[in-house]
PDB file of C-alpha atoms and ligand atoms in Angstrom:
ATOM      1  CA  UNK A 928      76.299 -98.259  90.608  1.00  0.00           C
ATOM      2  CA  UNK A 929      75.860 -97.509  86.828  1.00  0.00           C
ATOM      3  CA  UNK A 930      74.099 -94.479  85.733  1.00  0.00           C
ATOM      4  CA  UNK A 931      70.523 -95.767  84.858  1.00  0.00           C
ATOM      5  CA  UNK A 932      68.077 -95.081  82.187  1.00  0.00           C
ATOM      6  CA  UNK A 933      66.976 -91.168  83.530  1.00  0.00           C
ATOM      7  CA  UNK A 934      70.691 -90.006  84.009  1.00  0.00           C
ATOM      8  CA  UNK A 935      72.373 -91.278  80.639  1.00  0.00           C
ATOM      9  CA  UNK A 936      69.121 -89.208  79.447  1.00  0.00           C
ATOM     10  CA  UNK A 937      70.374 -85.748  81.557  1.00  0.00           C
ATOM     11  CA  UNK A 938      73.539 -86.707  80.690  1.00  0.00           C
ATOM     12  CA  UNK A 939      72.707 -86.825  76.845  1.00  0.00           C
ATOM     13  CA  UNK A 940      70.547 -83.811  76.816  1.00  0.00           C
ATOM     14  CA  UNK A 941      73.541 -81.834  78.868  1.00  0.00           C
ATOM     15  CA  UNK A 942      75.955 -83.082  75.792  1.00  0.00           C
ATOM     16  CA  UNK A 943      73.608 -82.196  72.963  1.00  0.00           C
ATOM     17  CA  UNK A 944      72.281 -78.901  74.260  1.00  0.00           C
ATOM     18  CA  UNK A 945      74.966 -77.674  76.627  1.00  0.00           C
ATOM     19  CA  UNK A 946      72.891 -77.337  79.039  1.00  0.00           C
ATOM     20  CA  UNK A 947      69.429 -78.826  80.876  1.00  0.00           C
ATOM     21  CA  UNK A 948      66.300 -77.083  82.379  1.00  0.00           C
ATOM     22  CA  UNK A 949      64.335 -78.714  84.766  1.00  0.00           C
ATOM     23  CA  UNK A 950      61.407 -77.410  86.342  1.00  0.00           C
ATOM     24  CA  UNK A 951      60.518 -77.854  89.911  1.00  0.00           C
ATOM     25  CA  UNK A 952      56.894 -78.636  90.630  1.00  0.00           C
ATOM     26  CA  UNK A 953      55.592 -78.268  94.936  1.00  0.00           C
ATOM     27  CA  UNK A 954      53.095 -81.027  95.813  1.00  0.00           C
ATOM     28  CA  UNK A 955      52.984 -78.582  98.974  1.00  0.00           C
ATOM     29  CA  UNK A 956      51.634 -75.444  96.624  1.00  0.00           C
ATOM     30  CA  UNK A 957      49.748 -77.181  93.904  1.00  0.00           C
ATOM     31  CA  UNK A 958      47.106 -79.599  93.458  1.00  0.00           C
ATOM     32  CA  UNK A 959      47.767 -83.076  91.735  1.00  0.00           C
ATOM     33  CA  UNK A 960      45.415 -81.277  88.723  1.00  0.00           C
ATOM     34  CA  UNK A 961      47.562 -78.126  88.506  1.00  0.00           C
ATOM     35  CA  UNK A 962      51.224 -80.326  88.884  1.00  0.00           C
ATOM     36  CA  UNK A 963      49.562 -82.194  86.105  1.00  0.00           C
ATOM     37  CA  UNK A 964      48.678 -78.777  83.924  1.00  0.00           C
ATOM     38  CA  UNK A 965      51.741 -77.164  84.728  1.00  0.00           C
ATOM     39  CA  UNK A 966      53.653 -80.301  83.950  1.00  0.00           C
ATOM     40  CA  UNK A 967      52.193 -80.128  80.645  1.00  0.00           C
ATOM     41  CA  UNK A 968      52.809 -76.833  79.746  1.00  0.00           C
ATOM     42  CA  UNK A 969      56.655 -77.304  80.859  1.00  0.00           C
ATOM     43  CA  UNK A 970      57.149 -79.599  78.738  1.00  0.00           C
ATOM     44  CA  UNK A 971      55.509 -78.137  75.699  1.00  0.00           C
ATOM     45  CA  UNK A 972      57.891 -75.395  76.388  1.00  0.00           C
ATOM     46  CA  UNK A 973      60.892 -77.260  76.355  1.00  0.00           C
ATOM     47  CA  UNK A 974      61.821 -78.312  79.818  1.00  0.00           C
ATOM     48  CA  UNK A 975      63.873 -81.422  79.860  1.00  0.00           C
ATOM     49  CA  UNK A 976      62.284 -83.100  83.176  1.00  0.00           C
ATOM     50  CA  UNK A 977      59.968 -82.569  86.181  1.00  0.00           C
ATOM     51  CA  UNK A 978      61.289 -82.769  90.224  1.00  0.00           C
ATOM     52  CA  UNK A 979      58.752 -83.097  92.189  1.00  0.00           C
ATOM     53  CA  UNK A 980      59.404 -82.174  95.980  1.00  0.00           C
ATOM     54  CA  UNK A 981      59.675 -79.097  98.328  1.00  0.00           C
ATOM     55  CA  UNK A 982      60.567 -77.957 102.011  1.00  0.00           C
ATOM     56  CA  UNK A 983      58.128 -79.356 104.080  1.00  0.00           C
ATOM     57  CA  UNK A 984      55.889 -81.165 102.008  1.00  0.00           C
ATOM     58  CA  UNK A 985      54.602 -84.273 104.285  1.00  0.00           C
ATOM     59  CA  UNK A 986      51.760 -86.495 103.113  1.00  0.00           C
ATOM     60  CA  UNK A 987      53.059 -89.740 100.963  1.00  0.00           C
ATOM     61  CA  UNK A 988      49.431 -90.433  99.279  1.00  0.00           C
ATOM     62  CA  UNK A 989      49.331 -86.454  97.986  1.00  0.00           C
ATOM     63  CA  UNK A 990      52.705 -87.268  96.516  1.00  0.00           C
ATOM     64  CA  UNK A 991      51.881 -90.164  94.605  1.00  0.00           C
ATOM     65  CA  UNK A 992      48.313 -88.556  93.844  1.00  0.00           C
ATOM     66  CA  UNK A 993      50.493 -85.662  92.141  1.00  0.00           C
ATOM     67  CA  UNK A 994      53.269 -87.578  90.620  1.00  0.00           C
ATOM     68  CA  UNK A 995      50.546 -90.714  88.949  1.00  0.00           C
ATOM     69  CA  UNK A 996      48.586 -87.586  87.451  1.00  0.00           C
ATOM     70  CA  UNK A 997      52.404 -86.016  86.483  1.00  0.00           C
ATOM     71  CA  UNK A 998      53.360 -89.255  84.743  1.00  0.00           C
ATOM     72  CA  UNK A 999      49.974 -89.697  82.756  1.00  0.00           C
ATOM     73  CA  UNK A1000      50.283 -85.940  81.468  1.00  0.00           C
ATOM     74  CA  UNK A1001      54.071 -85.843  80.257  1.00  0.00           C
ATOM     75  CA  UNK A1002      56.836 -88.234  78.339  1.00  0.00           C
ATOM     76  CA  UNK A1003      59.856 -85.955  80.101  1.00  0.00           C
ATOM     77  CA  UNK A1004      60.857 -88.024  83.306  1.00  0.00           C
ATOM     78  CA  UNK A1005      59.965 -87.172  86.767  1.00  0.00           C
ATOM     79  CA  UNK A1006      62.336 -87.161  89.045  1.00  0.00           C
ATOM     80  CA  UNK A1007      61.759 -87.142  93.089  1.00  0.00           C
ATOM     81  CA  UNK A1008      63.705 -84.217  94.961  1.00  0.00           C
ATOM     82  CA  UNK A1009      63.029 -85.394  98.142  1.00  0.00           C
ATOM     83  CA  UNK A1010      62.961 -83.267 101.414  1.00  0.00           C
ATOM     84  CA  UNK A1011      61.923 -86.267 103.883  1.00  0.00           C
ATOM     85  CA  UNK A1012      61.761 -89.975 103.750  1.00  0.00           C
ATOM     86  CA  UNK A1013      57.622 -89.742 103.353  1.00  0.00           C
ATOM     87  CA  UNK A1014      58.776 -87.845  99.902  1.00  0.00           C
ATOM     88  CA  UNK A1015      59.264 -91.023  98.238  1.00  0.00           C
ATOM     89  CA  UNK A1016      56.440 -92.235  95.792  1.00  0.00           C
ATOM     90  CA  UNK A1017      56.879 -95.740  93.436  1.00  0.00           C
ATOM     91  CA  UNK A1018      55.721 -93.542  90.399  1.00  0.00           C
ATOM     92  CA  UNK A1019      58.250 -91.874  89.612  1.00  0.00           C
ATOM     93  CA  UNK A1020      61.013 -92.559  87.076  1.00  0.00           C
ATOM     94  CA  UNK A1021      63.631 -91.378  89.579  1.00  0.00           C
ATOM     95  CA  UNK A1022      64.774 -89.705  92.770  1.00  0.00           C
ATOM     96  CA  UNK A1023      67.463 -87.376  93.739  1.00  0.00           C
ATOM     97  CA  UNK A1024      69.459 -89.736  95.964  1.00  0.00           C
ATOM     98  CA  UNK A1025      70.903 -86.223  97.837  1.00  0.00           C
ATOM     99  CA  UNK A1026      72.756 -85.834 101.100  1.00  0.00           C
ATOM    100  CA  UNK A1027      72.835 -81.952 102.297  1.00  0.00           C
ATOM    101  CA  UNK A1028      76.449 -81.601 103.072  1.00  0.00           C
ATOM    102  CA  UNK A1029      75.965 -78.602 105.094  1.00  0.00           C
ATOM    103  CA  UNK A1030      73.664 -79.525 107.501  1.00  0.00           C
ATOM    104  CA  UNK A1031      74.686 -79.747 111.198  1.00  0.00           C
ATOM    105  CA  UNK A1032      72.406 -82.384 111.609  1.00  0.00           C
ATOM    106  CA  UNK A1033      73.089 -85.867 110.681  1.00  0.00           C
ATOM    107  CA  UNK A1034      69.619 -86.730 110.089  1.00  0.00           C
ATOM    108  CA  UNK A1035      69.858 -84.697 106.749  1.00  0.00           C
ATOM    109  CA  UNK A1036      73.321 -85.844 105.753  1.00  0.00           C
ATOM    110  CA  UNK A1037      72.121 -89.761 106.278  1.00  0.00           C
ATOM    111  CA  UNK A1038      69.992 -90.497 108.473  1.00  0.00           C
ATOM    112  CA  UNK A1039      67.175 -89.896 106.249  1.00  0.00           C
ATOM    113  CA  UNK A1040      68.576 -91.448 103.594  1.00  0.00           C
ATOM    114  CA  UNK A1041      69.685 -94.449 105.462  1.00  0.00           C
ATOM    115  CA  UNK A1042      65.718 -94.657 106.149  1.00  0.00           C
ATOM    116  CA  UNK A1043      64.793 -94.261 103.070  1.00  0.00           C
ATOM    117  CA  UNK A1044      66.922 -96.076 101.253  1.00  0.00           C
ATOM    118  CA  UNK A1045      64.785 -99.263 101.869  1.00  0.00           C
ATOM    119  CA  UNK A1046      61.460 -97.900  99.810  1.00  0.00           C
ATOM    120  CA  UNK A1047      64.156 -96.819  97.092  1.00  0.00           C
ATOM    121  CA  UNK A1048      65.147-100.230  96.488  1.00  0.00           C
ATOM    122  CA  UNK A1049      61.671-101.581  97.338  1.00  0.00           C
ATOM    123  CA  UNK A1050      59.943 -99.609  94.385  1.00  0.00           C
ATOM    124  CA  UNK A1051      63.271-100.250  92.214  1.00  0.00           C
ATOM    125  CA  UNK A1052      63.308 -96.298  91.911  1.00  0.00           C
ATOM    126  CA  UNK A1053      66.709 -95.200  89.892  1.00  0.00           C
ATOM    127  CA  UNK A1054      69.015 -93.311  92.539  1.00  0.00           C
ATOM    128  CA  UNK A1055      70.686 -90.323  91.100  1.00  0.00           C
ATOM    129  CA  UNK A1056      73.633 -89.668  93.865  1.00  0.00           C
ATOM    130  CA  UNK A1057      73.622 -85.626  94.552  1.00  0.00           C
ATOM    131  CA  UNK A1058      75.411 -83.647  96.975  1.00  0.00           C
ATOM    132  CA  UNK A1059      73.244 -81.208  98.045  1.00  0.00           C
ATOM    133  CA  UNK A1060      74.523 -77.195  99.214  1.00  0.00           C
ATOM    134  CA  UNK A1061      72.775 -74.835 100.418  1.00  0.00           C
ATOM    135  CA  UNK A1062      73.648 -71.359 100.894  1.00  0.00           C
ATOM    136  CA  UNK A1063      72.360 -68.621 102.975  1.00  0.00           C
ATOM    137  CA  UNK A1064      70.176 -68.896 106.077  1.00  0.00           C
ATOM    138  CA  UNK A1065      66.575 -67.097 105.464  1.00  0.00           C
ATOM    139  CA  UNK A1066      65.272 -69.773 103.150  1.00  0.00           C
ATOM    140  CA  UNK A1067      63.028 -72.493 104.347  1.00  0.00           C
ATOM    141  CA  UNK A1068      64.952 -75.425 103.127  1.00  0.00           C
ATOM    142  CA  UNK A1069      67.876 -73.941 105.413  1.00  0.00           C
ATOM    143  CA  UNK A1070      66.137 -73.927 108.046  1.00  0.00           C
ATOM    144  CA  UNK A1071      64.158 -77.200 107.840  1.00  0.00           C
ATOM    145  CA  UNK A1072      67.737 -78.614 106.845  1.00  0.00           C
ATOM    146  CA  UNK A1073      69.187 -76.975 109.748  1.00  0.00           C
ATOM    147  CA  UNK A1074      71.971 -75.842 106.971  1.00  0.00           C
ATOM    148  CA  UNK A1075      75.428 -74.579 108.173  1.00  0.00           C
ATOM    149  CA  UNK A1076      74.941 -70.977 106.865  1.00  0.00           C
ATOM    150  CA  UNK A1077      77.097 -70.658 103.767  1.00  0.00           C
ATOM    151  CA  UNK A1078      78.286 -67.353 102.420  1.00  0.00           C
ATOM    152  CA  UNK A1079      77.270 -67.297  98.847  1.00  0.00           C
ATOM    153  CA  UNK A1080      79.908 -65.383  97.772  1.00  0.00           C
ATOM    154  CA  UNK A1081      82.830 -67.201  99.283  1.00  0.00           C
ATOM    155  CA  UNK A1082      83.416 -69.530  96.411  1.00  0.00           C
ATOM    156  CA  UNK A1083      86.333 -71.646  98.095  1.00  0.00           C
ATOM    157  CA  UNK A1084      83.623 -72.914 100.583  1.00  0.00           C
ATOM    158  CA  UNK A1085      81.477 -74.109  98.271  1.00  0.00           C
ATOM    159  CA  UNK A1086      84.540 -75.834  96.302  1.00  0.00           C
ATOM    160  CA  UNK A1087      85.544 -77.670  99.779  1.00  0.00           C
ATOM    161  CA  UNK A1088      81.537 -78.888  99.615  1.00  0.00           C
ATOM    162  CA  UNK A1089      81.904 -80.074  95.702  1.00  0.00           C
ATOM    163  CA  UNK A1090      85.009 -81.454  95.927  1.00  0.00           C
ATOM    164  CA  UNK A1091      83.672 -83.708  98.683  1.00  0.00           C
ATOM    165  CA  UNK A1092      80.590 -84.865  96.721  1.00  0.00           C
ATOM    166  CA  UNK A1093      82.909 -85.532  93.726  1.00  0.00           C
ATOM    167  CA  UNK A1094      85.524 -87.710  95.752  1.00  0.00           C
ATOM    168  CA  UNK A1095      82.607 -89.352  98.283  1.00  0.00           C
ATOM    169  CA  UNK A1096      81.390 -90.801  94.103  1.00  0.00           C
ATOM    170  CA  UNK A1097      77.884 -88.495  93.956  1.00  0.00           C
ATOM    171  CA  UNK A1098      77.709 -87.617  90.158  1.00  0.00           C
ATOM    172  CA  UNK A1099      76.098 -83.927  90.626  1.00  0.00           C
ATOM    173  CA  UNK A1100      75.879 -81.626  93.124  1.00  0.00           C
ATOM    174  CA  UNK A1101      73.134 -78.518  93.326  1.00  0.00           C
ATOM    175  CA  UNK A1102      74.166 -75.438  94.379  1.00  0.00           C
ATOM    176  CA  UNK A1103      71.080 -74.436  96.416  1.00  0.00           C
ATOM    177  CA  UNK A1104      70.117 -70.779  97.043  1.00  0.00           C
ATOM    178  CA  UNK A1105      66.792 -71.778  98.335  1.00  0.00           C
ATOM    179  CA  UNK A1106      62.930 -71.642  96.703  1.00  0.00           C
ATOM    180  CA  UNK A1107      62.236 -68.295  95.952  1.00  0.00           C
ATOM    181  CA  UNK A1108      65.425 -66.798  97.052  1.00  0.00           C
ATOM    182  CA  UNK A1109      65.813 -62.900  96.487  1.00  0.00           C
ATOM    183  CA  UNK A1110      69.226 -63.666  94.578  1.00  0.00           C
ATOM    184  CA  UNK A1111      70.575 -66.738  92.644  1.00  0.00           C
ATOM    185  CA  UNK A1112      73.575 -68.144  93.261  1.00  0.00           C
ATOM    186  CA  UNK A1113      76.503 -65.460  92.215  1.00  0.00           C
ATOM    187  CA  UNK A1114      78.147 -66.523  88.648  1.00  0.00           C
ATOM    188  CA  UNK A1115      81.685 -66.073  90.150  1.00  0.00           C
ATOM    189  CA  UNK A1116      80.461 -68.699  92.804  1.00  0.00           C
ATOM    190  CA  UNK A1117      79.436 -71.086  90.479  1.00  0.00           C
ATOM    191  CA  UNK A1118      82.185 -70.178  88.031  1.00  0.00           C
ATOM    192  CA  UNK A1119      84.704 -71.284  91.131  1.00  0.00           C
ATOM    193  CA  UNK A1120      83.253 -74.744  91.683  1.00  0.00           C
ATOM    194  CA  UNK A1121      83.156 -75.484  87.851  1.00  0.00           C
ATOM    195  CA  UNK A1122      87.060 -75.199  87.571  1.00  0.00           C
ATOM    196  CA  UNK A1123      87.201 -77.471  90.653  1.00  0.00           C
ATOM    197  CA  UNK A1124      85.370 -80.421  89.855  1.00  0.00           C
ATOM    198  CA  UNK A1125      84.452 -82.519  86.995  1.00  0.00           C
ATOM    199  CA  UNK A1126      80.648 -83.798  88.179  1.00  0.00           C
ATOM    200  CA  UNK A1127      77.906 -81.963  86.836  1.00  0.00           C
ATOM    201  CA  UNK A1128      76.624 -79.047  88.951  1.00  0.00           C
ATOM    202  CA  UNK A1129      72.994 -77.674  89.640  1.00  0.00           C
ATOM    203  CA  UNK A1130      71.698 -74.844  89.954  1.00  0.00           C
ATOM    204  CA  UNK A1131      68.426 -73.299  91.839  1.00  0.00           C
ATOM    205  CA  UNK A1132      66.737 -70.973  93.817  1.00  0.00           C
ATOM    206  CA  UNK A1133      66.059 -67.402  92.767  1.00  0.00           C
ATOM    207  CA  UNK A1134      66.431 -67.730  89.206  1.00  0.00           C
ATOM    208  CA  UNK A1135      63.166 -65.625  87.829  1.00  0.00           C
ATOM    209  CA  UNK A1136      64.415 -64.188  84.946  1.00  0.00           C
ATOM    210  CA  UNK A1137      66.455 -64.933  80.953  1.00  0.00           C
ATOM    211  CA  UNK A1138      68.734 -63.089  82.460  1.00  0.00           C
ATOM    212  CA  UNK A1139      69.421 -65.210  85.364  1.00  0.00           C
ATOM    213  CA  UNK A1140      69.095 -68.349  83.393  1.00  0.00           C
ATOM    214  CA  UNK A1141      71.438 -66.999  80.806  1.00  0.00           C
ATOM    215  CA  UNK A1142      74.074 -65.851  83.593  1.00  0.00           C
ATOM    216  CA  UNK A1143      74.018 -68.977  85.658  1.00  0.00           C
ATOM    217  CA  UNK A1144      74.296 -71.410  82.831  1.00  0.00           C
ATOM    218  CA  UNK A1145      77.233 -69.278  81.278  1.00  0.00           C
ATOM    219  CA  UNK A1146      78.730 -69.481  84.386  1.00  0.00           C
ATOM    220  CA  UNK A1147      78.749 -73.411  84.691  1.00  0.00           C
ATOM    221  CA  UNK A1148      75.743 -74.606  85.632  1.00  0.00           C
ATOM    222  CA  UNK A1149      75.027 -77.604  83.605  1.00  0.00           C
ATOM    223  CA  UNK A1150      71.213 -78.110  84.811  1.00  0.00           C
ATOM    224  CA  UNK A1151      69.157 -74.764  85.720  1.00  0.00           C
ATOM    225  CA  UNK A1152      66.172 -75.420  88.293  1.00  0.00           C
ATOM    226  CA  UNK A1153      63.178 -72.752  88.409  1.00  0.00           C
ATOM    227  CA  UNK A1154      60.345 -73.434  90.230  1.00  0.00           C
ATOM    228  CA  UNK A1155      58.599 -70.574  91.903  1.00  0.00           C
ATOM    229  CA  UNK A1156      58.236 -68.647  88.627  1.00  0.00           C
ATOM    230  CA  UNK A1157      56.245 -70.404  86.742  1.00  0.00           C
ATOM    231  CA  UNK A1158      53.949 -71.022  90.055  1.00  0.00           C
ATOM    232  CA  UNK A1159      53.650 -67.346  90.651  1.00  0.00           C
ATOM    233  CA  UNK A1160      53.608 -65.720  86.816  1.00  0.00           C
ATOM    234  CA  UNK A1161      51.898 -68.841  85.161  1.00  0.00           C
ATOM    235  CA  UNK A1162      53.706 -67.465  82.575  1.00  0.00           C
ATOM    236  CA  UNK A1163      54.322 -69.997  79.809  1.00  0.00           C
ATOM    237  CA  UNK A1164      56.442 -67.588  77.106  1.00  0.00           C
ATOM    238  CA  UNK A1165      58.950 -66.069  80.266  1.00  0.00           C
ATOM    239  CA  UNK A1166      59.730 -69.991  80.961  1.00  0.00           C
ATOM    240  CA  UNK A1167      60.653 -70.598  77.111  1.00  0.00           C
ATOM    241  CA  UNK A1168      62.910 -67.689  77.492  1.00  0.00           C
ATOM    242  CA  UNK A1169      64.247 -69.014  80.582  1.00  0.00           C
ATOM    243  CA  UNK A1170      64.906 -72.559  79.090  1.00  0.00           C
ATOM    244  CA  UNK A1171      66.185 -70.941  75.592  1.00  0.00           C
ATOM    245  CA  UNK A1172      68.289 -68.299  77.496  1.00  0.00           C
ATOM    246  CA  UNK A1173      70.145 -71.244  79.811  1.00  0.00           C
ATOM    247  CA  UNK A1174      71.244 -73.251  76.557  1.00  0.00           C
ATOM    248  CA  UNK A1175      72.439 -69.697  75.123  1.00  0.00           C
ATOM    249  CA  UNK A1176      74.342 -69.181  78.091  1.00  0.00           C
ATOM    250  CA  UNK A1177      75.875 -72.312  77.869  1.00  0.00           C
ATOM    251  CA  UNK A1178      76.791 -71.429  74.397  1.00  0.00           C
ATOM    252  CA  UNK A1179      78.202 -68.339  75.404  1.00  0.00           C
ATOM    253  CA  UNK A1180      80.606 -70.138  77.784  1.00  0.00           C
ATOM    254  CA  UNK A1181      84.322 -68.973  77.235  1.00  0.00           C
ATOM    255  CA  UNK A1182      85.916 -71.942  78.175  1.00  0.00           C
ATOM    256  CA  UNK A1183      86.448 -75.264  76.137  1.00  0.00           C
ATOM    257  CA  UNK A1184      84.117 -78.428  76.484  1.00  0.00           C
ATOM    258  CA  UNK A1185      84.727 -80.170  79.258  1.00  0.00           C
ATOM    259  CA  UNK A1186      86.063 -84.205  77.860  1.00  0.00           C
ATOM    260  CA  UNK A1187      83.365 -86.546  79.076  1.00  0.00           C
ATOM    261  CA  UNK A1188      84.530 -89.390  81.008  1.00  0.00           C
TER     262      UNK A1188
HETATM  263  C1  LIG B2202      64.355 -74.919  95.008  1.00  0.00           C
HETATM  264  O1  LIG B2202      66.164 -74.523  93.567  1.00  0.00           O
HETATM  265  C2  LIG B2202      64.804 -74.815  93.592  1.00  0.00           C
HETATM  266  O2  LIG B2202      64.826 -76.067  95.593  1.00  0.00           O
HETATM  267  C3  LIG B2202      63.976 -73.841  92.794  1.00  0.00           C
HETATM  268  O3  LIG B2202      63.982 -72.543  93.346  1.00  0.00           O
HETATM  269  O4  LIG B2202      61.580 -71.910  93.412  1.00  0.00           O
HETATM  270  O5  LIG B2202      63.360 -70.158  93.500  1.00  0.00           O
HETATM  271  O6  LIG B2202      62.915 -71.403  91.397  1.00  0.00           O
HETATM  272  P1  LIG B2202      62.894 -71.453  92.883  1.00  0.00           P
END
């Protein structure tokens, strides 16, 4: 499966700017209205694309309320990050094809997507293969996910986890740290699994700061997620920051450019 017409565009945007922002709107916390505001204001800000989705969002027809209202309000692309098969909505540009890899459940690894994979091809939605890690245990997406509890500063575990998305053919994989996490994922964590593998790597949770932005994208990350900040400080000039401080840090990187393949 070729990348399709929303990946070449991360995957242009990563080349040209170093680095992608992509902001992470909760059907579950915000009405389709809101989505559709803060959508707009994302954008205006410089976000490259919207992912819709959360933890235990559950009702198909608020989904597609949020993402219709989502599309008509932005020109970035919207991208499903599903947590469930009834997180799937025929509006969208594309979805997050993701299997958590740490889950002790098979359900999350592929059952779900196994289920689900029907409606993807149904609504002809672009797949986007991700592995999917999550770290730590006190989040709700590890718990809902029934994640393995991984150490987030035990880099080598997370490598074994990327490594396995790279050679099982997924194209990304998102280092998770959970929505509103106290702490991102360390930079030495993320610093590990960029010298291991060639796909491009994500990175969420906990990022609430230019700081963090900076620091994570410096570190490797070549797309940085924030979500619950701009829910909770509706703060439109501490997001620009955030999206101008993750293409500085990207800038700032030490290492050469990684040769496209
Ligand atoms: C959650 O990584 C995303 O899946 C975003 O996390 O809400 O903490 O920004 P935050």
């Amino acid at each position: 499966m070729k990348p399709g017409r929303v990946e070449r565009y991360i995957l242009e945007r990563i080349q040209s700017n170093g680095c992608v922002h992509m902001t992470l709107l909760d059907p579950e916390n915000l009405s389709a209205q809101e989505m559709a505001r803060y959508a707009k204001i994302c954008e205006g800000q410089g976000t490259d694309a919207i992912m819709v989705g959360g933890s235990i969002f559950q009702s198909q027809t608020v989904l597609d309320e949020a993402v219709k209202m989502v599309k008509e309000n932005v020109s970035i692309p919207v991208i499903l990050f599903p947590n469930n098969i009834n997180a799937i909505s025929r509006y969208a540009d594309a979805i997050w094809f993701m299997s958590l890899l740490n889950s002790t459940d098979w359900y999350y690894i592929v059952g779900a997507q196994m289920q689900g994979s029907f409606l993807v091809k149904k609504y002809g939605l672009e797949a986007i293969p991700m592995g999917y890690i999550v770290f730590g245990s006190d989040t709700t997406v590890s718990a809902v996910g029934r994640a393995l509890p991984l150490p987030v500063d035990k880099g080598e575990v997370a490598i074994g986890y990327a490594l396995a998305a790279q050679y099982l053919g997924m194209r990304f994989v998102y280092l998770e740290a959970g929505s509103g996490a106290k702490n991102h994922i360390p930079p030495e964590t993320i610093r590990a699994v960029r010298d291991a593998v060639d796909i491009k790597i994500v990175v969420g949770g906990g990022i609430s700061s230019p700081e963090d932005s900076q620091a994570v994208a410096r570190a490797g990350a070549d797309i940085v997620v924030t979500g619950t900040v701009v829910e909770r400080s509706k703060n439109a000039e501490l997001l620009s920051k955030i999206i101008r401080a993750a293409r500085e840090g990207a800038a700032l990187r030490a290492w050469p450019k990684r040769a496209e393949p």
